[in-house]
Amino acid sequence: MTPNQLWHLGQALNPVSDPGANGIPTPEIEWEENGYMTEPHPGISVPVLDSPLSDHEMLELQDNINPLQHSDSFVCGHISSHCPVC
């Protein structure tokens, strides 16, 4: 099971009352403005990588794979059966 599924199962089997329901106000924390950051937010650096696929392989992949298609195996079997590179 995924972590989200386990969390939902845990909530269903052991429900927890709303912590704000006991009359004590729960402050909403602005994590970006909590005083711990002394510098501006650095952002995220994602390196640009060259694709390991040739142009022909990329076109074949795009023609054969529909990432939005329903799959009971999380697309694993679908991709490996149609993609000579996978």
Coordinates of C-alpha atoms in Angstrom, one line a residue:
M1 CA 0.0 0.0 0.0
T2 CA 1.1 3.6 -0.6
P3 CA 1.7 5.9 2.3
N4 CA -1.5 7.8 1.4
Q5 CA -3.5 4.6 1.4
L6 CA -2.0 3.6 4.8
W7 CA -2.9 7.0 6.2
H8 CA -6.5 6.8 5.0
L9 CA -6.8 3.3 6.3
G10 CA -5.4 4.4 9.7
Q11 CA -7.8 7.3 9.8
A12 CA -10.7 4.9 9.0
L13 CA -9.7 2.3 11.7
N14 CA -8.6 4.8 14.3
P15 CA -10.4 8.2 13.7
V16 CA -8.9 11.2 15.5
S17 CA -11.1 14.1 16.5
D18 CA -10.4 17.5 15.0
P19 CA -7.8 19.2 17.1
G20 CA -9.5 22.5 16.7
A21 CA -12.8 21.1 18.0
N22 CA -11.8 21.3 21.7
G23 CA -12.1 25.1 21.7
I24 CA -8.4 25.8 21.7
P25 CA -7.4 27.9 18.7
T26 CA -4.7 26.3 16.6
P27 CA -2.4 28.9 15.0
E28 CA -1.8 28.5 11.3
I29 CA 2.0 28.6 10.8
E30 CA 3.5 30.3 7.8
W31 CA 6.6 28.1 7.4
E32 CA 8.2 30.4 4.9
E33 CA 8.0 33.3 7.4
N34 CA 8.7 31.6 10.7
G35 CA 12.0 33.5 11.3
Y36 CA 14.3 30.7 10.7
M37 CA 15.2 31.7 7.1
T38 CA 17.8 34.5 7.1
E39 CA 18.2 34.6 3.3
P40 CA 15.7 34.8 0.5
H41 CA 14.3 31.5 -0.6
P42 CA 17.0 29.9 -2.8
G43 CA 14.5 28.1 -5.1
I44 CA 15.1 24.7 -6.6
S45 CA 17.8 24.1 -9.3
V46 CA 16.9 21.3 -11.7
P47 CA 19.7 20.4 -14.0
V48 CA 18.9 20.1 -17.7
L49 CA 19.8 16.7 -18.9
D50 CA 20.0 15.3 -22.5
S51 CA 17.6 12.6 -23.2
P52 CA 19.1 9.1 -23.6
L53 CA 16.7 8.3 -26.4
S54 CA 17.3 9.0 -30.0
D55 CA 14.8 11.1 -32.0
H56 CA 13.4 7.9 -33.5
E57 CA 13.0 6.2 -30.1
M58 CA 11.3 9.3 -28.7
L59 CA 8.8 9.4 -31.5
E60 CA 8.1 5.6 -31.1
L61 CA 7.6 6.1 -27.4
Q62 CA 5.2 9.0 -27.9
D63 CA 3.3 7.0 -30.5
N64 CA 2.9 3.8 -28.3
I65 CA 2.5 5.1 -24.8
N66 CA -0.5 7.0 -23.5
P67 CA 0.3 8.1 -19.9
L68 CA -3.4 8.8 -19.2
Q69 CA -4.5 5.3 -20.2
H70 CA -6.0 3.2 -17.3
S71 CA -3.7 0.6 -15.9
D72 CA -4.1 -1.9 -13.0
S73 CA -0.3 -2.4 -12.9
F74 CA 0.6 1.3 -12.6
V75 CA 1.5 1.3 -16.3
C76 CA 4.6 -1.0 -15.7
G77 CA 3.4 -3.8 -17.9
H78 CA 2.0 -1.4 -20.5
I79 CA 5.3 0.4 -21.0
S80 CA 7.6 -2.6 -21.0
S81 CA 5.4 -4.4 -23.6
H82 CA 5.5 -1.5 -26.1
C83 CA 8.8 0.1 -25.5
P84 CA 12.0 -1.6 -26.9
V85 CA 14.2 0.7 -24.8
C86 CA 12.4 -0.1 -21.4

